[in-house]
Structures are given as C-alpha cells and as structure tokens.
Coordinates of C-alpha atoms in Angstrom, one line a residue:
Chain A
M123 CA 24.0 -140.4 65.2
I124 CA 23.2 -139.2 61.7
G125 CA 23.0 -135.7 63.1
I126 CA 26.6 -135.9 64.5
L127 CA 27.9 -137.4 61.2
A128 CA 26.2 -134.7 59.2
A129 CA 27.7 -132.0 61.4
I130 CA 31.2 -133.5 61.0
G131 CA 30.6 -133.7 57.2
R132 CA 29.4 -130.1 57.0
A133 CA 32.4 -128.9 59.0
F134 CA 34.8 -130.9 56.7
L135 CA 33.2 -129.6 53.5
E136 CA 33.2 -126.1 54.9
G137 CA 36.9 -126.5 55.7
L138 CA 37.6 -127.7 52.1
A139 CA 35.6 -124.8 50.7
A140 CA 37.6 -122.3 52.7
L141 CA 40.8 -123.9 51.6
G142 CA 39.6 -123.7 48.0
R143 CA 38.8 -120.0 48.4
L144 CA 42.2 -119.3 49.8
V145 CA 43.9 -121.2 46.9
M146 CA 41.8 -119.2 44.4
F147 CA 42.7 -116.0 46.1
A148 CA 46.4 -116.9 45.9
G149 CA 46.0 -117.9 42.2
T150 CA 44.4 -114.5 41.4
A151 CA 47.1 -112.7 43.3
L152 CA 49.9 -114.6 41.6
G153 CA 48.3 -113.8 38.3
H154 CA 48.4 -110.1 39.1
M155 CA 52.0 -110.4 40.3
V156 CA 53.4 -110.9 36.9
R157 CA 51.3 -108.3 35.1
P158 CA 51.9 -104.6 35.2
P159 CA 51.4 -102.0 36.7
F160 CA 53.8 -102.7 39.5
Y161 CA 54.2 -100.6 42.6
P162 CA 57.8 -100.6 43.7
R163 CA 57.2 -97.9 46.2
L164 CA 54.6 -100.0 48.0
I165 CA 56.7 -103.1 47.8
G166 CA 59.5 -101.1 49.5
R167 CA 57.2 -99.8 52.2
Q168 CA 56.0 -103.3 53.0
M169 CA 59.6 -104.7 53.0
I170 CA 60.5 -102.1 55.6
E171 CA 57.4 -102.9 57.6
I172 CA 57.9 -106.7 57.5
G173 CA 61.7 -106.9 57.4
Y174 CA 63.0 -104.0 59.4
F175 CA 60.3 -103.6 62.0
S176 CA 60.1 -107.3 62.7
L177 CA 63.8 -107.5 63.4
P178 CA 63.7 -106.9 67.2
V179 CA 61.1 -109.5 67.9
V180 CA 62.7 -112.1 65.6
A181 CA 66.1 -111.3 67.0
L182 CA 65.0 -111.7 70.6
T183 CA 63.1 -114.9 69.9
T184 CA 66.0 -116.7 68.1
L185 CA 68.6 -115.4 70.5
F186 CA 66.8 -116.8 73.5
S187 CA 65.8 -120.0 71.7
G188 CA 69.5 -120.7 70.9
M189 CA 70.4 -120.0 74.5
V190 CA 67.7 -122.3 76.0
L191 CA 68.5 -124.9 73.4
A192 CA 72.1 -125.1 74.6
L193 CA 71.1 -125.2 78.2
Q194 CA 68.5 -127.9 77.7
S195 CA 70.6 -130.1 75.5
Y196 CA 73.5 -129.8 77.9
T197 CA 71.4 -131.0 80.9
G198 CA 69.7 -133.7 78.8
F199 CA 72.8 -134.9 77.0
A200 CA 74.9 -135.0 80.1
R201 CA 72.9 -138.0 81.2
F202 CA 74.7 -140.1 78.5
S203 CA 77.8 -138.0 78.3
A204 CA 77.1 -136.5 75.0
E205 CA 77.6 -132.9 76.0
G206 CA 80.0 -132.4 73.2
A207 CA 77.2 -132.6 70.7
I208 CA 75.4 -129.5 71.8
A209 CA 77.1 -127.2 69.3
T210 CA 75.8 -129.4 66.5
V211 CA 72.4 -129.7 68.0
V212 CA 72.1 -126.0 68.4
V213 CA 73.2 -125.1 64.8
L214 CA 71.1 -127.8 63.1
S215 CA 68.0 -127.1 65.1
M216 CA 68.2 -123.4 64.6
T217 CA 68.9 -123.4 60.9
R218 CA 66.6 -126.3 59.9
E219 CA 63.7 -125.8 62.3
L220 CA 63.5 -123.2 65.0
A221 CA 64.6 -120.0 63.3
P222 CA 62.1 -120.4 60.4
V223 CA 59.2 -121.7 62.4
L224 CA 59.6 -119.3 65.3
A225 CA 60.2 -116.3 63.0
G226 CA 57.2 -117.4 60.9
L227 CA 54.9 -117.6 63.9
M228 CA 56.2 -114.3 65.4
V229 CA 55.7 -112.6 62.1
A230 CA 52.3 -114.2 61.7
G231 CA 51.3 -112.6 65.0
R232 CA 52.9 -109.3 64.2
I233 CA 52.4 -108.8 60.5
G234 CA 49.6 -111.1 59.5
A235 CA 47.4 -109.6 62.1
A236 CA 48.3 -106.1 61.0
M237 CA 47.7 -106.8 57.4
A238 CA 44.3 -108.4 58.1
A239 CA 43.3 -105.4 60.3
E240 CA 44.5 -102.8 57.8
I241 CA 42.9 -104.4 54.7
G242 CA 39.8 -105.4 56.7
T243 CA 39.3 -101.8 57.7
M244 CA 39.8 -100.7 54.1
R245 CA 37.1 -103.2 53.1
V246 CA 34.5 -102.2 55.6
T247 CA 35.1 -98.5 55.0
E248 CA 34.7 -99.0 51.3
Q249 CA 38.3 -98.0 50.6
I250 CA 38.8 -101.1 48.5
D251 CA 35.8 -100.2 46.4
A252 CA 37.3 -96.8 46.1
L253 CA 40.5 -98.2 44.7
T254 CA 38.6 -100.0 42.0
V255 CA 36.6 -96.9 41.1
L256 CA 39.9 -95.0 40.9
S257 CA 41.2 -97.4 38.3
T258 CA 43.5 -99.2 40.6
D259 CA 43.3 -103.0 41.0
P260 CA 43.2 -103.8 44.8
Y261 CA 45.1 -107.1 44.2
K262 CA 47.9 -105.3 42.6
Y263 CA 47.9 -102.3 44.9
L264 CA 47.3 -104.1 48.3
V265 CA 48.0 -107.8 48.0
V266 CA 50.9 -108.2 45.6
P267 CA 53.3 -105.9 47.4
R268 CA 52.6 -107.7 50.7
L269 CA 53.1 -111.1 49.2
I270 CA 56.4 -110.1 47.6
A271 CA 57.6 -108.4 50.7
G272 CA 56.6 -111.4 52.9
A273 CA 58.3 -114.0 50.6
T274 CA 61.5 -112.0 50.4
M275 CA 62.0 -110.5 53.8
L276 CA 61.3 -113.5 56.0
P277 CA 64.4 -115.4 54.6
L278 CA 66.5 -112.4 55.5
L279 CA 65.1 -112.3 59.0
V280 CA 65.7 -116.0 59.4
L281 CA 69.3 -115.7 58.2
I282 CA 69.9 -113.1 60.9
G283 CA 67.9 -115.4 63.3
D284 CA 70.2 -118.3 62.4
I285 CA 73.2 -116.3 63.3
L286 CA 71.7 -115.0 66.5
G287 CA 70.5 -118.4 67.6
V288 CA 73.9 -119.9 67.2
F289 CA 75.3 -117.0 69.0
G290 CA 72.9 -117.5 71.8
G291 CA 73.9 -121.1 72.1
Y292 CA 77.6 -120.0 72.0
L293 CA 77.1 -117.5 74.8
V294 CA 75.5 -120.1 77.1
A295 CA 78.0 -122.8 76.2
I296 CA 81.1 -120.6 76.7
Y297 CA 80.1 -118.4 79.6
K298 CA 77.9 -120.7 81.6
L299 CA 78.9 -124.2 80.7
D300 CA 82.6 -123.5 80.4
F301 CA 83.1 -124.9 76.9
N302 CA 86.2 -124.1 74.9
A303 CA 85.3 -121.4 72.5
A304 CA 87.4 -122.6 69.6
A305 CA 86.2 -126.2 70.0
Y306 CA 82.6 -125.1 70.2
L307 CA 82.9 -123.1 67.0
R308 CA 84.7 -125.8 65.2
R309 CA 81.9 -128.3 66.1
T310 CA 79.3 -125.8 65.0
A311 CA 80.9 -125.5 61.6
D312 CA 82.0 -129.1 61.1
Y313 CA 78.6 -130.7 60.9
L314 CA 76.7 -127.9 59.3
E315 CA 75.8 -128.4 55.6
F316 CA 74.8 -125.9 53.1
M317 CA 71.5 -127.6 52.6
D318 CA 70.6 -127.1 56.3
V319 CA 70.6 -123.4 55.9
V320 CA 69.0 -123.4 52.4
S321 CA 66.1 -125.6 53.6
G322 CA 65.5 -123.1 56.5
L323 CA 65.5 -120.2 54.1
V324 CA 63.1 -121.9 51.7
K325 CA 60.8 -122.6 54.6
A326 CA 61.1 -118.9 55.6
S327 CA 60.2 -117.7 52.1
V328 CA 57.1 -120.0 52.0
F329 CA 56.1 -119.0 55.5
G330 CA 56.4 -115.3 54.7
F331 CA 54.3 -115.8 51.7
L332 CA 51.7 -117.7 53.7
V333 CA 51.6 -115.1 56.5
A334 CA 51.0 -112.3 53.9
L335 CA 48.5 -114.4 52.0
T336 CA 46.3 -115.3 55.0
G337 CA 46.6 -111.7 56.3
C338 CA 45.4 -110.3 52.9
Y339 CA 42.8 -113.0 52.3
H340 CA 41.0 -112.6 55.6
G341 CA 41.3 -108.8 55.5
Y342 CA 40.0 -108.7 52.0
N343 CA 37.0 -110.9 52.8
S344 CA 36.1 -109.3 56.1
K345 CA 32.7 -107.9 56.5
G346 CA 30.5 -106.1 59.0
G347 CA 32.4 -103.4 60.8
A348 CA 34.7 -103.6 63.8
Q349 CA 33.7 -107.0 64.8
G350 CA 34.3 -108.4 61.4
V351 CA 37.8 -106.9 61.3
G352 CA 38.6 -108.4 64.7
Q353 CA 37.4 -111.8 63.4
A354 CA 39.5 -111.4 60.3
T355 CA 42.6 -110.6 62.4
T356 CA 42.1 -113.7 64.6
N357 CA 41.4 -115.9 61.6
A358 CA 44.5 -114.6 59.8
V359 CA 46.8 -115.4 62.7
V360 CA 45.3 -118.8 63.4
S361 CA 45.2 -120.0 59.8
A362 CA 48.8 -118.6 59.1
S363 CA 50.0 -120.5 62.2
I364 CA 48.3 -123.8 61.1
L365 CA 49.6 -123.4 57.5
I366 CA 53.1 -122.7 58.8
L367 CA 53.1 -125.9 60.9
V368 CA 51.7 -128.0 58.0
F369 CA 54.1 -126.7 55.4
N370 CA 57.0 -127.0 57.8
Y371 CA 56.4 -130.7 57.8
I372 CA 55.9 -130.9 54.0
I373 CA 59.0 -128.9 53.2
T374 CA 61.1 -130.9 55.7
E375 CA 59.8 -134.1 54.0
L376 CA 60.7 -132.8 50.6
F377 CA 64.2 -131.8 51.6
F378 CA 65.4 -134.5 54.0
A379 CA 63.2 -137.6 53.6
K380 CA 65.2 -140.4 52.0
Chain B
M299 CA 18.8 -101.6 13.1
S300 CA 20.9 -98.5 13.5
E301 CA 21.9 -97.0 16.8
P302 CA 20.7 -93.5 17.4
P303 CA 23.4 -90.9 17.1
N304 CA 23.6 -90.3 20.9
P305 CA 22.7 -93.3 22.9
P306 CA 21.6 -92.6 26.5
K307 CA 24.4 -92.1 29.0
I308 CA 23.3 -94.9 31.3
Q309 CA 20.7 -97.5 30.4
L310 CA 19.5 -100.1 32.8
N311 CA 17.3 -103.0 31.6
G312 CA 15.9 -105.6 34.0
V313 CA 18.8 -105.4 36.4
R314 CA 18.4 -108.1 39.0
K315 CA 20.6 -109.0 42.0
A316 CA 20.0 -111.4 44.8
F317 CA 22.1 -112.4 47.8
G318 CA 21.2 -115.9 48.5
Q319 CA 17.4 -116.0 49.0
K320 CA 17.2 -112.2 49.5
V321 CA 16.3 -110.5 46.2
V322 CA 17.6 -106.9 46.4
L323 CA 17.1 -105.7 42.9
D324 CA 14.2 -107.2 41.1
G325 CA 14.2 -105.8 37.6
I326 CA 15.4 -102.2 37.5
D327 CA 14.7 -100.3 34.2
Y328 CA 15.8 -96.8 33.7
T329 CA 17.3 -94.6 31.0
L330 CA 19.4 -91.6 32.0
D331 CA 20.3 -89.1 29.4
E332 CA 23.5 -87.1 29.3
G333 CA 23.7 -84.2 31.7
E334 CA 20.8 -85.4 33.9
S335 CA 21.1 -85.8 37.6
L336 CA 19.1 -88.7 38.9
V337 CA 18.5 -89.1 42.6
V338 CA 17.4 -92.5 43.8
I339 CA 15.4 -92.3 47.0
G340 CA 14.3 -95.1 49.2
G341 CA 14.5 -96.6 52.7
S342 CA 17.6 -98.1 54.2
G343 CA 18.4 -101.5 52.9
T344 CA 16.4 -101.2 49.7
G345 CA 19.3 -101.8 47.5
K346 CA 20.3 -98.3 46.5
S347 CA 24.0 -98.9 47.1
V348 CA 23.8 -102.3 45.4
L349 CA 22.5 -100.6 42.3
L350 CA 25.5 -98.3 42.1
K351 CA 27.9 -101.2 42.7
C352 CA 26.3 -103.1 39.9
I353 CA 26.8 -100.2 37.5
L354 CA 30.4 -99.9 38.7
G355 CA 30.9 -103.6 38.1
I356 CA 32.0 -104.1 41.8
L357 CA 29.0 -106.4 42.0
K358 CA 27.8 -108.5 39.1
P359 CA 24.0 -108.5 38.5
D360 CA 22.4 -111.9 38.2
A361 CA 20.4 -110.8 35.1
G362 CA 19.8 -107.7 33.0
S363 CA 21.8 -105.3 31.1
I364 CA 23.6 -102.1 32.0
R365 CA 24.8 -99.9 29.1
I366 CA 27.0 -96.9 29.4
D367 CA 27.1 -94.8 26.2
G368 CA 25.3 -97.7 24.5
E369 CA 28.0 -100.2 25.4
E370 CA 27.2 -103.2 27.6
T371 CA 29.1 -103.3 30.8
V372 CA 27.8 -106.4 32.5
G373 CA 30.3 -109.2 32.4
V374 CA 33.1 -107.2 30.7
R375 CA 36.5 -107.5 32.2
G376 CA 40.0 -106.1 32.0
E377 CA 40.6 -103.2 29.7
E378 CA 37.0 -103.0 28.5
R379 CA 35.8 -102.6 32.1
E380 CA 38.7 -100.2 32.8
K381 CA 37.4 -98.0 29.9
H382 CA 34.0 -97.7 31.6
L383 CA 35.5 -97.0 35.0
Q384 CA 37.6 -94.2 33.6
K385 CA 34.4 -92.3 32.9
I386 CA 33.1 -92.7 36.4
G387 CA 33.9 -90.8 39.6
M388 CA 32.3 -91.7 42.9
L389 CA 31.7 -90.1 46.3
F390 CA 31.4 -92.8 48.9
Q391 CA 29.1 -92.7 51.8
G392 CA 31.8 -92.8 54.5
S393 CA 34.1 -90.8 52.2
A394 CA 36.4 -93.9 51.9
L395 CA 39.5 -91.8 51.8
F396 CA 42.8 -93.7 52.0
D397 CA 44.0 -93.0 55.5
S398 CA 47.6 -93.9 54.7
L399 CA 47.9 -91.1 52.2
P400 CA 47.8 -87.3 52.8
V401 CA 44.9 -85.4 51.4
W402 CA 46.4 -84.3 48.2
Q403 CA 47.5 -87.8 47.3
N404 CA 44.0 -88.9 47.9
V405 CA 42.7 -86.3 45.5
A406 CA 45.4 -87.0 42.9
F407 CA 45.2 -90.8 43.4
R408 CA 43.7 -91.7 40.0
L409 CA 45.9 -89.2 38.2
I410 CA 49.1 -90.7 39.7
Q411 CA 48.2 -94.4 40.0
G412 CA 45.6 -94.8 37.2
Q413 CA 46.9 -92.4 34.6
G414 CA 50.6 -92.3 35.5
M415 CA 50.8 -88.5 35.7
E416 CA 53.9 -86.8 37.2
R417 CA 53.4 -86.3 40.9
K418 CA 54.2 -82.6 40.7
E419 CA 51.6 -82.0 38.0
A420 CA 49.0 -84.1 39.8
K421 CA 49.6 -82.1 43.0
E422 CA 48.9 -78.9 41.1
I423 CA 45.6 -80.3 39.9
A424 CA 44.7 -81.7 43.3
L425 CA 45.3 -78.3 44.9
G426 CA 43.0 -76.7 42.3
K427 CA 40.3 -79.2 43.0
L428 CA 40.6 -78.7 46.7
A429 CA 40.3 -75.0 46.2
Q430 CA 37.2 -75.7 44.2
V431 CA 35.6 -77.4 47.2
G432 CA 36.8 -74.6 49.5
L433 CA 39.8 -76.2 51.1
A434 CA 43.0 -74.2 51.4
A435 CA 46.5 -75.5 50.5
P436 CA 47.6 -76.4 54.0
V437 CA 44.9 -79.0 54.3
A438 CA 46.5 -80.8 51.4
E439 CA 49.3 -82.0 53.6
L440 CA 47.1 -83.3 56.4
Y441 CA 46.0 -86.9 56.7
P442 CA 42.2 -87.8 56.4
A443 CA 42.0 -88.8 60.1
E444 CA 43.0 -85.2 61.0
L445 CA 39.9 -83.7 59.2
S446 CA 36.3 -83.2 60.4
G447 CA 33.5 -85.2 58.7
G448 CA 32.5 -82.2 56.6
M449 CA 36.1 -81.7 55.4
Q450 CA 36.5 -85.4 54.6
K451 CA 33.3 -85.2 52.5
R452 CA 34.8 -82.2 50.6
V453 CA 38.1 -84.0 50.1
A454 CA 36.1 -87.0 48.8
L455 CA 34.2 -84.8 46.5
A456 CA 37.5 -83.3 45.2
R457 CA 38.8 -86.8 44.6
A458 CA 35.6 -87.8 42.8
I459 CA 35.9 -84.8 40.3
A460 CA 39.7 -84.8 40.1
S461 CA 39.9 -86.8 36.9
E462 CA 36.9 -84.8 35.4
P463 CA 34.7 -87.9 34.9
E464 CA 31.6 -87.9 32.6
I465 CA 29.6 -89.7 35.2
I466 CA 29.6 -89.2 39.0
F467 CA 27.9 -91.3 41.6
F468 CA 27.1 -89.8 45.0
D469 CA 26.3 -92.4 47.8
E470 CA 24.5 -90.6 50.5
P471 CA 26.6 -87.4 50.2
T472 CA 25.0 -85.6 53.2
T473 CA 24.6 -88.5 55.7
G474 CA 26.2 -87.8 59.0
L475 CA 26.6 -84.0 58.4
D476 CA 24.9 -81.2 60.2
P477 CA 22.2 -79.5 58.1
I478 CA 24.3 -76.5 57.3
M479 CA 27.3 -78.5 56.2
A480 CA 24.9 -80.8 54.3
D481 CA 23.7 -77.8 52.4
V482 CA 27.3 -76.6 51.7
I483 CA 28.0 -80.1 50.3
N484 CA 24.9 -80.0 48.2
D485 CA 25.9 -76.6 46.7
L486 CA 29.4 -77.9 46.0
I487 CA 27.9 -80.9 44.3
V488 CA 25.6 -78.9 42.1
A489 CA 28.4 -76.4 41.2
S490 CA 31.0 -79.1 40.3
V491 CA 28.5 -81.2 38.4
R492 CA 27.4 -78.1 36.4
K493 CA 31.0 -77.2 35.7
L494 CA 31.9 -80.6 34.4
G495 CA 28.5 -81.1 32.6
A496 CA 28.5 -84.6 34.2
T497 CA 25.7 -87.1 34.3
T498 CA 25.1 -88.1 37.9
I499 CA 23.3 -90.7 40.0
S500 CA 22.9 -90.0 43.7
I501 CA 21.4 -92.1 46.3
T502 CA 20.1 -90.5 49.5
H503 CA 17.2 -90.5 51.9
D504 CA 17.7 -86.8 52.7
M505 CA 14.9 -85.1 50.8
A506 CA 16.4 -81.6 51.1
S507 CA 19.5 -82.9 49.4
A508 CA 17.4 -84.7 46.7
R509 CA 15.5 -81.6 45.9
K510 CA 18.6 -79.6 45.5
I511 CA 20.7 -81.8 43.3
A512 CA 18.1 -83.8 41.3
T513 CA 16.7 -83.2 37.8
K514 CA 15.1 -86.6 37.9
I515 CA 14.0 -88.7 40.9
A516 CA 13.3 -92.3 41.2
M517 CA 12.0 -94.2 44.2
I518 CA 13.2 -97.7 44.9
H519 CA 11.0 -100.1 46.9
G520 CA 10.9 -103.8 46.9
G521 CA 13.8 -104.0 44.4
R522 CA 12.0 -102.0 41.8
F523 CA 11.6 -98.3 40.8
I524 CA 8.0 -97.8 41.9
W525 CA 8.0 -94.2 40.7
A526 CA 10.3 -92.2 38.5
G527 CA 9.9 -88.7 37.0
D528 CA 11.1 -85.2 36.9
A529 CA 12.3 -83.7 40.2
K530 CA 9.8 -80.9 40.1
D531 CA 6.9 -83.5 40.0
I532 CA 7.9 -85.2 43.2
D533 CA 5.3 -83.4 45.3
R534 CA 2.5 -84.4 43.0
S535 CA 3.5 -87.9 42.2
G536 CA 0.1 -89.3 43.1
N537 CA 2.0 -92.2 44.6
A538 CA 1.3 -93.1 48.1
Y539 CA 4.7 -94.7 48.7
V540 CA 6.5 -91.6 47.5
D541 CA 4.3 -89.3 49.6
Q542 CA 4.9 -91.4 52.7
F543 CA 8.6 -91.2 52.1
I544 CA 9.0 -87.6 51.3
H545 CA 7.0 -86.6 54.2
G546 CA 8.7 -89.1 56.5
R547 CA 5.6 -90.7 57.9
A548 CA 5.6 -94.0 59.8
E549 CA 2.1 -94.7 58.7
G550 CA 1.5 -95.6 55.1
P551 CA 1.9 -98.4 52.5
I552 CA 5.6 -98.9 53.4
Q553 CA 5.7 -101.1 56.5
M554 CA 9.0 -101.0 58.3
A555 CA 10.0 -104.4 59.7
V556 CA 9.7 -103.3 63.3
R557 CA 7.6 -104.9 65.8
R558 CA 5.0 -102.5 67.3
P559 CA 4.6 -102.6 71.1

C-alpha cells in the first residue's frame, strides 16, 4: 500500500518538477526576447515555416470541421425544430473553440514536432554548444524566433480558419440542406460578437506560443542520439496538446465566465 | 602580491565535476603557457570532453578555478563570459556544422552573428580560411550534408580559426577519418595553429595525432591528470598507465569495465 502511494507521490512530484523546468525555460527565453541582439531574418524564416506552410493543413481542418458541424447540428437540431440556429452554432463554435483548438493541435503535430526534432538534433550533434562557442546565445538564436513566430502566426492562421470554417458550414447549409443563402449569412452575422473572434485569436496566440515553447524545450533538453530526439519529438507533441487543452479551458473561463 | 607580467594562458586549479554520484573530474590542476599545445589523452568516458566544456563555461565545475589570462572564468556570466569566449575557437568531435547554413556561412558565423561584420566582407574572409584548409571556392556554396567527413572536418577547422582566436580546442579532431585524411587534418591543425600563434588544448585517443600536434601531453585517468609532461618525454614517462595507453594494450593497470569470458 505504501509502495503504491509512494509511486503516485513520486510521479506527482516529477510532474511538478517538469512543469517547473518548463516554466523556468520559458522565463529565460522571455528574458532573452527583450534583450538584443535580435534576429529578424530568423524570425521571418520561422514565420514562413509556421504560418505559410501550415496553411493547407489548417485550412483543410477548419473547412471540413465547419462542414461537419453544419451537418451534425442540422440532424441534431431537427429533432426539436431548431434548424434555424445552425448558422449561429457554426460561427460561434468555429471562432470561439474549434478553429483555435484544432489549428493549435494540428500545428503542434506539424511544427512542435519539427522544432523538437531540429533542435534536438542540434543538441546531440553539439551544434548548440557550437553556437555558444561562436558567441551566439542559443536562446536568442533558436528559441526566441520560434516563440515570436508561434505567438504571432497562429492567430493569423486561426483568422483564416474562422473564415473557412464558416464558409464550410455555409456550403453544406446552402447546397446540401437547401437553406436560403441571404438568411444564413444574416444569422451568421447577427449573433456574432467581436469578443467571440478576439477570444479565439487570443487562444491562438497562447497556443502558438505553447507549441513553440514545448517544441524548443524538449528539443533543447534532449539527450542521447536518435532515440533521445525521437523521445523529445513525442514529448513535445504530447505536452503541447495537453497544455493547449488545459489553457483552452482557462482562457475560456477568463473570457466568458460570469 | 603582484601578478607576474604574463600570467599563464590557461590555469586550472582543483577543477571538479560530478554528474550525480559519478565523479568525472576529481581535481584537475594544470598550467598552460601561451603558445603551447597540450594534448590530453585518456580512454573513452574519462572526462576529456567534460574538461573542455568546463573551460568553455558550457558546464559549470562543482569546485575549483579556471583562469584564462589570469582572469577567473568559473561562474562569470554575460559580457564577462562573452569576453572569454571571444578568445576561444573550437573544433567539435562531430564537426557540429550548422546544417541549415551553407559552408561559407558556417565559417563566417561568428564574424556575422557575433561581431556584426558585413556579409560580403565576412564571405571574403571565409573563402580565405577555406583556401587555407585546402577547400576551393565552389565548396563554399554547398551545405554540410553534401560534404564527406574529411571535408566537414576541414570546414569545421576553418570555422574554428575564422575569428583568429588566441585559444583553440580540438575535440578528437581525427576520430572517424581514414589514416591519411587524419594526417592531413593533423598537418592543417599544426600549420594553422602556428600561423595564429594560438594556445591549444586537444583531446584525443589517437596517439599518432597526439605526437604530431602536441608540445605537452597530459594523461587523464580516474578524473585526474596522472601524468603530464613534454610531448617528447611521452615514451619514457615511466608511468605504467601511460605506457599501457600509448601502446594500446588490454593488459595493464587500466582495467576496462568489460566482463571477461
């Protein structure tokens, strides 16, 4: 019995310690973010990597989510004759929840993993030590550009995702469910508030930061060759996904809880 | 107490480093004068790389003092540490070239990122350094992954000497190369070090390489320097450990942790 409790306690303490290390890593990185030198060229490259190259996957995800959302809510709401609400359901779900969360998770898989693998490989091949020896701070050179790019590009992706999601819902509603286009669009606009979109974009910014942070953190601390890099990649995606889900709740609570 | 006019280039005093229970460096003392080339020999996993990383400040020793030009480097941060790093170049074991950058940007990395030099000017210097290690201009545009191991080592050497450092570290410069390429690298190391007048510390277990580039040799075993002296005295050290190592015998006072059948 004691043995089981001790094991649970150890796992809990280990979890707290890992969280503490992540927070300290984030603190160090943020400290470096505001002090020169800055690397605009690297920030630009990361922005293209995260923003532009993630566009197809985010676009597909949100478009189909919007479509399936319209279809599902239609079949569900028809049971109590509330089909008219689906435009509102689609636009609110997409902007407040689905676009940021789905985009965050997709980008975690696509970008977080790539960051962990790239930085992890640099760690195990001593390239990070080489940066230090060549008078370049690895935090400033590797971590800061990725954090900035993550926190700024994901909101842009989500904004596009919002539009595509609503568009997906519109397509299904108009062409499959025979809604009136003008009425659908009016209902979409009528119940949408500015804060709905803003909360989604704030979420996106936080998620982008978290994806980059966990990717960099696990890559930076990976050890022991190919296996270690593989482990770092897995850890980066898993912890980014968990943090996204947790922060999603926290931010929703902050914005909308009365 | 007055400092002597020229303090030793690198001075190690009681440097200790442990990872958990495992003591890797257990009190290293050594004084290296300007222009000398120390080669540290010793088996795998005896802490040779750890020693270099302690001097670089990548690892922080648990105890002891490391002085460069008479100035303490242990525990210094920020600009102070940067000042020490400016003096040091390093050739990494696996070359550690940045694979996202073409060869010339690797060589010019410190000049561009660290010193803020114009890219055009830095490229000129990089091409000069590449020529010095026997690589022609077209190589400069290639990426590290497109080069052979020997060429990567030469690029790494060019990068280490590009900012003309006063101190250069070589971490197993010939490991993984064929004997002829290893000798080419040794010759290049000797030539470039002489040209710069640099003080160097190399770690290796390749005795041919050690004999070629060393003026001083120290052997590390059990976390300490168990023998140190002039390179020319290595064959008559009178030290059984050193003899076993330089002749590469399995039998002797050094017992490898392998189970015998």
